[in-house]
């Protein structure tokens, strides 16, 4: 596969951008691969700077659930450009997207738009601390909630991929109030809440985790979080930046029938444009400035272009059958991959919730960060590179999730399974 152009661009980028990338995981360091510079995309396919085509299972890390350049999204962006790009003032578009989100997610009575998932979770934590007057926040090992100081503890995603212990630059004084517990361990949460519950402002969780690879909540785990937070006057925050509108139109909370106090969104609600949001009960959200005293702000919050792209995306997802199609195609892919692994006698463990999936090179179930880290990372790297050379674009880390879009048709799934069979065959050698 010719990669001269990506090679040259990457060399030049490293002179101007740290690591040559604007987000660490894109450097593909953990899989020993050259990052591909992408030139354009359409549907489920990317084309890189050298003209190579790939079937895309990263989907810009989640937003591209319709596939790239969906006509309705392109049209919506084009229409709003005729009006302008940013006003720093309220618009009907942000009102309509806020209404749509509250309509889709009953626990969200009010919502504030921001510009990234990090801003959403950072703001939700400040709000929880402000409302409860408490400092302690509980998160879970392997969950990643963006790079705000207070949450960069035992994080997943790029922190896990690059093995960054927390991160230099985050003062101990900032993370002293952040506790990180094993995911899917109700016992660990119950023990800590029994001792410290009265001082806990919030528990924040990825209800379907996608940053230690993809890990689903065990029955009873989310229910325990809801119970112990209610018992102690702490807030339950669902970080649905990744799984919101991904695993269901109402998000993971609709799948598992849990009503959190606050929910964070991002990715899909911006349809590929920069966006984040946090929302929840009116009595909590009403304490955010200017209505309340808890401050949060943003120059481009509610940006009309992002709002238009997000609205067009949700419009397509509201159509009958959208999530059934995602489920059917994702199931076919996962079953095909499992069959290929069996055929080639490669031990793999699979997790999937809807169109969010994870394939781990381990023969043990993966239910938390500790079990995810038992995966054979060398094997993952070899599999990744074979798939890339075969035109299949996977997330360049064992600790990321894969995403199927509505644009992944039968041919794309068939081509992926064929490539996977060949890649797995080389691993058994
Ligand atoms: P952003 O600040 O990157 O928009 O969102 C942070 C965030 C918050 N919560 C969850 C559950 C997330 O998955 C993320 C970001 N996800 C990663 C992918 N694992 C973004 C990719 C990257 O960091 O480049």
Coordinates of C-alpha atoms and ligand atoms in Angstrom, one line a residue:
X1 CA 0.0 0.0 0.0
X2 CA 1.5 3.4 -1.0
X3 CA 1.9 5.7 1.9
X4 CA 4.4 8.3 0.7
X5 CA 2.1 11.3 1.1
X6 CA 1.0 10.3 4.6
X7 CA 4.7 9.7 5.5
X8 CA 5.7 13.1 4.2
X9 CA 2.8 14.9 5.8
X10 CA 3.4 13.2 9.1
X11 CA 7.1 14.1 9.1
X12 CA 6.2 17.8 8.4
X13 CA 3.4 17.8 11.0
X14 CA 5.7 16.8 13.7
X15 CA 7.6 20.0 13.3
X16 CA 4.5 22.1 14.0
X17 CA 2.1 19.9 16.1
X18 CA 3.1 17.9 19.2
X19 CA 3.5 14.3 18.0
X20 CA 2.2 15.4 14.6
X21 CA -1.4 15.0 15.8
X22 CA -4.1 17.0 17.5
X23 CA -5.1 14.1 19.7
X24 CA -2.7 11.5 21.0
X25 CA -4.4 8.3 20.0
X26 CA -4.3 9.4 16.4
X27 CA -0.5 9.0 16.4
X28 CA -1.0 5.2 16.3
X29 CA 2.0 4.7 18.6
X30 CA 0.7 1.7 20.4
X31 CA 0.1 -0.2 17.2
X32 CA 3.4 0.7 15.6
X33 CA 1.7 2.1 12.5
X34 CA 2.0 5.3 10.4
X35 CA -1.0 7.5 10.9
X36 CA -2.9 7.9 7.6
X37 CA -3.7 11.5 6.7
X38 CA -7.3 11.4 5.5
X39 CA -8.2 13.4 2.4
X40 CA -11.9 12.8 2.2
X41 CA -14.7 10.4 3.2
X42 CA -18.1 9.2 1.9
X43 CA -20.5 6.8 3.6
X44 CA -18.5 4.2 5.4
X45 CA -15.3 4.8 3.5
X46 CA -12.3 7.0 4.0
X47 CA -9.7 8.0 1.3
X48 CA -6.2 8.9 2.5
X49 CA -3.7 11.3 1.1
X50 CA -2.2 8.6 -1.1
X51 CA -5.6 7.6 -2.5
X52 CA -6.0 4.4 -0.5
X53 CA -9.6 3.6 0.5
X54 CA -10.6 2.1 3.9
X55 CA -13.8 0.9 5.5
X56 CA -14.0 3.1 8.6
X57 CA -14.9 1.6 12.0
X58 CA -13.6 4.7 13.9
X59 CA -16.3 7.1 12.6
X60 CA -14.4 10.1 14.0
X61 CA -14.5 8.2 17.4
X62 CA -18.3 8.0 17.4
X63 CA -20.0 11.0 15.7
X64 CA -20.4 9.5 12.2
X65 CA -23.3 7.1 13.0
X66 CA -24.9 8.0 9.7
X67 CA -21.7 7.5 7.8
X68 CA -19.7 10.4 6.3
X69 CA -21.2 13.2 4.3
X70 CA -24.8 12.1 4.7
X71 CA -26.8 14.2 2.2
X72 CA -29.2 15.5 4.9
X73 CA -26.3 16.6 7.1
X74 CA -24.4 18.2 4.2
X75 CA -27.5 20.1 3.2
X76 CA -28.2 21.3 6.7
X77 CA -24.7 22.7 7.1
X78 CA -24.9 24.3 3.6
X79 CA -28.3 25.9 4.5
X80 CA -27.0 27.4 7.8
X81 CA -23.9 28.7 6.1
X82 CA -26.2 31.0 4.0
X83 CA -27.1 32.6 7.4
X84 CA -23.7 32.8 8.9
X85 CA -21.3 30.6 11.0
X86 CA -21.3 32.1 14.6
X87 CA -23.1 34.9 16.3
X88 CA -22.3 34.5 20.0
X89 CA -26.0 34.9 20.5
X90 CA -29.0 32.6 21.0
X91 CA -30.5 31.0 17.8
X92 CA -33.6 29.0 17.0
X93 CA -31.3 26.1 16.1
X94 CA -29.9 25.6 19.6
X95 CA -33.4 25.9 21.0
X96 CA -34.5 23.1 18.7
X97 CA -31.6 20.8 19.5
X98 CA -32.1 21.3 23.2
X99 CA -35.8 20.5 22.8
X100 CA -34.9 17.4 20.7
X101 CA -32.4 16.1 23.4
X102 CA -34.9 16.6 26.2
X103 CA -37.6 14.9 24.1
X104 CA -35.3 11.9 23.5
X105 CA -33.9 11.6 27.0
X106 CA -36.6 11.9 29.7
X107 CA -34.2 12.4 32.6
X108 CA -32.9 15.5 30.8
X109 CA -35.3 18.4 31.6
X110 CA -32.9 21.1 30.6
X111 CA -29.6 21.1 28.7
X112 CA -26.6 23.4 28.2
X113 CA -24.6 23.2 25.0
X114 CA -20.8 23.3 25.1
X115 CA -18.0 22.5 22.6
X116 CA -16.6 19.1 23.6
X117 CA -17.2 16.1 25.8
X118 CA -14.5 17.3 28.1
X119 CA -16.3 20.5 28.7
X120 CA -19.5 18.6 29.3
X121 CA -18.2 16.3 32.0
X122 CA -16.0 19.1 33.6
X123 CA -19.1 21.3 33.8
X124 CA -21.3 18.5 35.2
X125 CA -18.8 17.8 37.9
X126 CA -18.6 21.5 38.9
X127 CA -22.4 21.6 38.9
X128 CA -22.6 18.5 41.1
X129 CA -20.1 19.9 43.6
X130 CA -21.8 23.3 43.6
X131 CA -25.2 21.8 44.2
X132 CA -24.2 19.4 46.9
X133 CA -21.5 21.5 48.5
X134 CA -19.3 18.3 48.5
X135 CA -15.9 17.7 46.9
X136 CA -15.5 13.9 46.4
X137 CA -16.1 12.5 42.9
X138 CA -16.1 8.8 42.2
X139 CA -15.2 7.5 38.7
X140 CA -14.2 4.0 37.4
X141 CA -10.8 2.6 36.2
X142 CA -10.6 2.6 32.5
X143 CA -13.4 5.1 32.0
X144 CA -12.4 8.2 30.2
X145 CA -14.4 11.4 30.6
X146 CA -12.1 13.8 28.7
X147 CA -9.0 15.5 29.9
X148 CA -10.2 17.9 32.6
X149 CA -7.8 17.7 35.5
X150 CA -10.1 16.3 38.1
X151 CA -11.0 13.3 35.9
X152 CA -7.6 12.3 34.6
X153 CA -7.2 9.5 37.1
X154 CA -6.9 5.9 36.0
X155 CA -8.5 7.1 32.8
X156 CA -9.0 5.0 29.7
X157 CA -8.6 5.9 26.0
X158 CA -5.4 7.7 25.1
X159 CA -4.3 7.7 28.8
X160 CA -4.5 3.9 28.9
X161 CA -3.1 3.5 25.4
X162 CA -0.1 5.7 26.1
X163 CA 0.2 4.4 29.7
X164 CA 0.3 7.9 31.0
X165 CA 0.0 7.6 34.8
X166 CA -2.7 10.2 35.3
X167 CA -0.8 13.0 33.8
X168 CA 2.0 15.4 34.8
X169 CA 0.7 18.8 35.3
X170 CA -2.3 17.7 37.4
X171 CA -1.6 18.7 41.0
X172 CA -2.3 16.1 43.6
X173 CA -4.4 18.7 45.4
X174 CA -6.8 18.6 42.4
X175 CA -7.2 14.8 42.2
X176 CA -7.2 14.3 46.0
X177 CA -11.0 14.3 45.8
X178 CA -11.2 11.9 42.9
X179 CA -11.6 8.2 43.7
X180 CA -11.4 5.6 41.0
X181 CA -12.9 2.2 41.5
X182 CA -13.1 -1.0 39.5
X183 CA -15.9 -0.9 36.9
X184 CA -18.7 -3.4 37.3
X185 CA -17.9 -3.8 41.0
X186 CA -21.0 -2.9 43.0
X187 CA -19.2 -4.2 46.2
X188 CA -16.4 -1.6 45.8
X189 CA -18.9 1.2 45.4
X190 CA -21.0 0.1 48.3
X191 CA -18.0 -0.1 50.6
X192 CA -16.7 3.4 49.7
X193 CA -20.2 4.9 49.9
X194 CA -20.8 3.3 53.2
X195 CA -17.7 5.0 54.5
X196 CA -17.7 8.3 52.6
X197 CA -21.1 8.6 51.0
X198 CA -22.0 11.8 52.9
X199 CA -19.0 13.6 51.3
X200 CA -19.5 12.3 47.8
X201 CA -20.8 15.0 45.3
X202 CA -21.2 12.6 42.4
X203 CA -20.5 9.3 40.8
X204 CA -19.7 9.6 37.1
X205 CA -19.8 6.6 34.9
X206 CA -19.8 5.6 31.2
X207 CA -23.0 3.5 31.4
X208 CA -21.7 1.6 28.4
X209 CA -17.9 1.9 28.6
X210 CA -15.9 2.6 25.4
X211 CA -12.5 3.7 26.6
X212 CA -11.0 0.5 27.9
X213 CA -12.1 -1.2 24.8
X214 CA -15.9 -1.7 24.8
X215 CA -17.3 -3.0 28.2
X216 CA -21.0 -3.4 29.0
X217 CA -22.4 -2.9 32.5
X218 CA -23.1 -6.2 34.3
X219 CA -26.7 -6.6 35.5
X220 CA -27.1 -4.7 38.8
X221 CA -24.0 -2.4 38.5
X222 CA -25.8 0.7 37.2
X223 CA -28.8 -0.1 39.5
X224 CA -26.3 -0.1 42.5
X225 CA -24.9 3.3 41.4
X226 CA -28.4 4.7 41.3
X227 CA -29.3 3.3 44.7
X228 CA -26.2 4.4 46.6
X229 CA -26.2 7.9 45.2
X230 CA -29.9 8.4 46.0
X231 CA -29.3 7.0 49.6
X232 CA -26.4 9.4 50.2
X233 CA -27.7 12.6 48.5
X234 CA -25.0 12.3 45.8
X235 CA -25.7 12.9 42.1
X236 CA -25.4 10.2 39.5
X237 CA -23.8 11.4 36.3
X238 CA -24.1 9.3 33.1
X239 CA -21.3 10.2 30.7
X240 CA -23.1 9.4 27.4
X241 CA -20.7 11.4 25.3
X242 CA -20.0 8.2 23.4
X243 CA -23.0 5.9 24.0
X244 CA -25.6 8.7 23.9
X245 CA -27.8 8.3 20.7
X246 CA -25.3 5.5 19.8
X247 CA -26.7 2.5 21.6
X248 CA -30.3 3.7 21.5
X249 CA -32.1 7.0 20.6
X250 CA -32.6 7.5 24.3
X251 CA -29.0 6.5 25.1
X252 CA -27.8 3.8 27.5
X253 CA -30.2 5.1 30.2
X254 CA -33.1 4.1 28.1
X255 CA -31.7 0.6 27.5
X256 CA -31.0 -0.1 31.2
X257 CA -33.9 1.9 32.5
X258 CA -31.9 4.0 34.9
X259 CA -32.7 7.7 35.5
X260 CA -29.4 9.6 36.3
X261 CA -29.4 13.1 37.7
X262 CA -27.2 14.5 35.0
X263 CA -26.2 13.3 31.6
X264 CA -23.2 14.3 29.4
X265 CA -23.4 14.2 25.6
X266 CA -21.1 14.9 22.7
X267 CA -20.1 13.3 19.4
X268 CA -23.3 12.3 17.6
X269 CA -25.4 15.3 18.7
X270 CA -23.0 17.5 16.7
X271 CA -23.0 15.3 13.6
X272 CA -19.3 15.6 13.2
X273 CA -19.0 19.3 14.2
X274 CA -17.4 20.3 17.6
X275 CA -20.1 19.8 20.3
X276 CA -20.8 18.7 23.9
X277 CA -23.7 19.1 26.2
X278 CA -24.8 18.4 29.8
X279 CA -28.3 18.3 31.1
X280 CA -30.6 16.9 33.7
X281 CA -33.2 17.7 36.4
X282 CA -34.5 21.3 36.2
X283 CA -33.8 21.9 39.9
X284 CA -30.1 21.1 39.3
X285 CA -29.6 22.7 35.9
X286 CA -31.4 25.9 37.2
X287 CA -28.4 26.5 39.4
X288 CA -26.1 27.2 36.4
X289 CA -25.4 30.8 35.5
X290 CA -27.0 33.1 34.6
X291 CA -30.1 31.6 36.3
X292 CA -28.0 30.3 39.2
X293 CA -24.6 31.0 40.7
X294 CA -22.5 28.1 39.3
X295 CA -20.5 29.4 36.4
X296 CA -19.9 27.9 33.0
X297 CA -19.5 29.6 29.7
X298 CA -18.3 29.2 26.1
X299 CA -17.7 31.4 23.1
X300 CA -18.9 28.9 20.5
X301 CA -21.4 27.0 22.7
X302 CA -24.5 26.3 20.6
X303 CA -22.7 27.1 17.4
X304 CA -25.3 27.2 14.6
X305 CA -23.3 25.0 12.2
X306 CA -22.9 22.3 14.9
X307 CA -26.5 22.6 15.9
X308 CA -27.7 22.2 12.3
X309 CA -25.4 19.1 11.8
X310 CA -26.6 17.6 15.1
X311 CA -30.3 18.2 14.3
X312 CA -30.0 16.7 10.8
X313 CA -28.3 13.6 12.4
X314 CA -30.9 13.1 15.1
X315 CA -33.6 13.6 12.4
X316 CA -32.3 10.5 10.6
X317 CA -31.9 8.5 13.8
X318 CA -35.5 9.2 14.7
X319 CA -36.7 7.4 11.6
X320 CA -38.3 4.0 12.3
X321 CA -35.9 1.1 11.9
X322 CA -32.6 3.1 12.2
X323 CA -31.5 1.3 15.4
X324 CA -32.8 -2.1 14.2
X325 CA -30.6 -1.7 11.1
X326 CA -27.6 -0.8 13.2
X327 CA -28.3 -3.8 15.5
X328 CA -28.6 -6.2 12.6
X329 CA -25.5 -5.1 10.8
X330 CA -23.4 -4.9 13.9
X331 CA -24.6 -8.4 15.0
X332 CA -23.7 -9.8 11.6
X333 CA -20.2 -8.3 11.8
X334 CA -19.6 -9.5 15.4
X335 CA -20.8 -13.0 14.7
X336 CA -18.6 -13.1 11.5
X337 CA -15.6 -12.0 13.4
X338 CA -16.2 -14.5 16.2
X339 CA -16.5 -17.3 13.6
X340 CA -13.3 -16.2 11.8
X341 CA -11.5 -16.2 15.2
X342 CA -12.8 -19.7 15.9
X343 CA -11.8 -20.9 12.5
X344 CA -8.3 -19.6 12.9
X345 CA -8.1 -20.8 16.6
X346 CA -7.3 -17.3 17.9
X347 CA -8.7 -16.7 21.4
X348 CA -10.7 -13.5 21.3
X349 CA -13.3 -12.1 23.7
X350 CA -16.2 -10.0 22.2
X351 CA -18.3 -7.3 23.8
X352 CA -21.1 -5.5 21.9
X353 CA -24.0 -3.2 22.7
X354 CA -25.8 -2.1 19.6
X355 CA -23.3 -0.6 17.1
X356 CA -20.6 -0.2 19.6
X357 CA -18.3 -3.2 19.8
X358 CA -15.0 -4.5 21.2
X359 CA -12.8 -7.4 20.2
X360 CA -10.1 -8.3 22.8
X361 CA -7.2 -10.7 22.2
X362 CA -7.8 -12.7 25.3
X363 CA -9.7 -15.9 26.1
X364 CA -11.2 -14.4 29.3
X365 CA -14.3 -12.3 29.5
X366 CA -13.5 -8.6 29.6
X367 CA -15.7 -6.9 32.2
X368 CA -13.4 -4.2 33.6
X369 CA -10.0 -2.4 33.0
X370 CA -8.0 -5.2 34.7
X371 CA -9.4 -7.9 32.5
X372 CA -9.1 -5.6 29.4
X373 CA -5.4 -5.2 30.2
X374 CA -4.9 -8.9 30.0
X375 CA -5.3 -8.7 26.2
X376 CA -2.4 -9.6 24.0
X377 CA -1.4 -6.1 22.8
X378 CA 1.2 -7.4 20.4
X379 CA -1.3 -9.6 18.7
X380 CA -3.7 -6.6 18.6
X381 CA -1.0 -4.5 16.9
X382 CA -0.3 -7.2 14.3
X383 CA -4.1 -7.6 13.6
X384 CA -4.5 -3.9 13.3
X385 CA -1.7 -3.5 10.8
X386 CA -3.0 -6.4 8.6
X387 CA -6.5 -5.0 8.6
X388 CA -5.2 -1.5 7.7
X389 CA -3.2 -2.9 4.8
X390 CA -6.3 -4.7 3.7
X391 CA -8.3 -1.4 3.7
X392 CA -10.0 -1.8 7.1
X393 CA -9.6 1.2 9.4
X394 CA -9.9 0.2 13.0
X395 CA -9.2 2.3 16.1
X396 CA -5.4 2.2 16.7
X397 CA -5.7 0.9 20.2
X398 CA -7.0 -2.2 22.1
X399 CA -8.5 0.3 24.5
X400 CA -11.0 1.9 22.1
X401 CA -14.4 0.9 20.8
X402 CA -15.4 0.1 17.2
X403 CA -18.4 1.7 15.6
X404 CA -20.7 0.5 12.9
X405 CA -22.7 3.2 11.0
X406 CA -25.9 3.1 8.9
X407 CA -23.6 3.4 5.9
X408 CA -21.9 0.0 6.6
X409 CA -23.8 -2.1 4.0
X410 CA -23.6 -5.8 3.3
X411 CA -20.6 -5.4 0.9
X412 CA -18.6 -3.5 3.5
X413 CA -19.4 -6.1 6.2
X414 CA -18.4 -8.9 3.8
X415 CA -15.2 -7.2 2.8
X416 CA -14.3 -6.7 6.5
X417 CA -14.9 -10.3 7.4
X418 CA -12.8 -11.5 4.5
X419 CA -9.9 -9.2 5.6
X420 CA -10.3 -10.3 9.2
X421 CA -10.1 -14.0 8.3
X422 CA -6.9 -13.4 6.4
X423 CA -5.4 -11.2 9.2
X424 CA -6.3 -13.8 11.9
X425 CA -4.8 -16.5 9.9
X426 CA -1.4 -14.8 10.0
X427 CA -1.7 -14.6 13.8
X428 CA -2.1 -18.3 14.2
X429 CA 1.2 -18.9 12.4
Ligands
LIG1 P1 -13.9 15.1 23.9 O1 -13.4 16.2 24.8 O2 -12.8 14.4 23.2 O3 -14.9 15.7 22.8 O4 -14.8 14.1 24.7 C1 -14.2 13.5 25.8 C2 -14.9 12.2 26.1 C3 -15.8 12.2 27.2 N1 -16.5 11.1 27.6 C4 -16.3 9.9 26.8 C5 -17.1 8.7 27.2 C6 -15.5 9.9 25.7 O5 -15.4 8.8 25.0 C7 -14.8 11.0 25.4 C8 -13.8 11.1 24.2 N2 -13.6 9.9 23.5 C9 -12.3 9.7 22.8 C10 -12.3 8.3 22.2 N3 -12.2 7.3 23.2 C11 -12.0 10.7 21.9 C12 -10.9 10.4 20.9 C13 -9.7 11.2 21.2 O6 -9.4 11.5 22.4 O7 -9.0 11.6 20.3

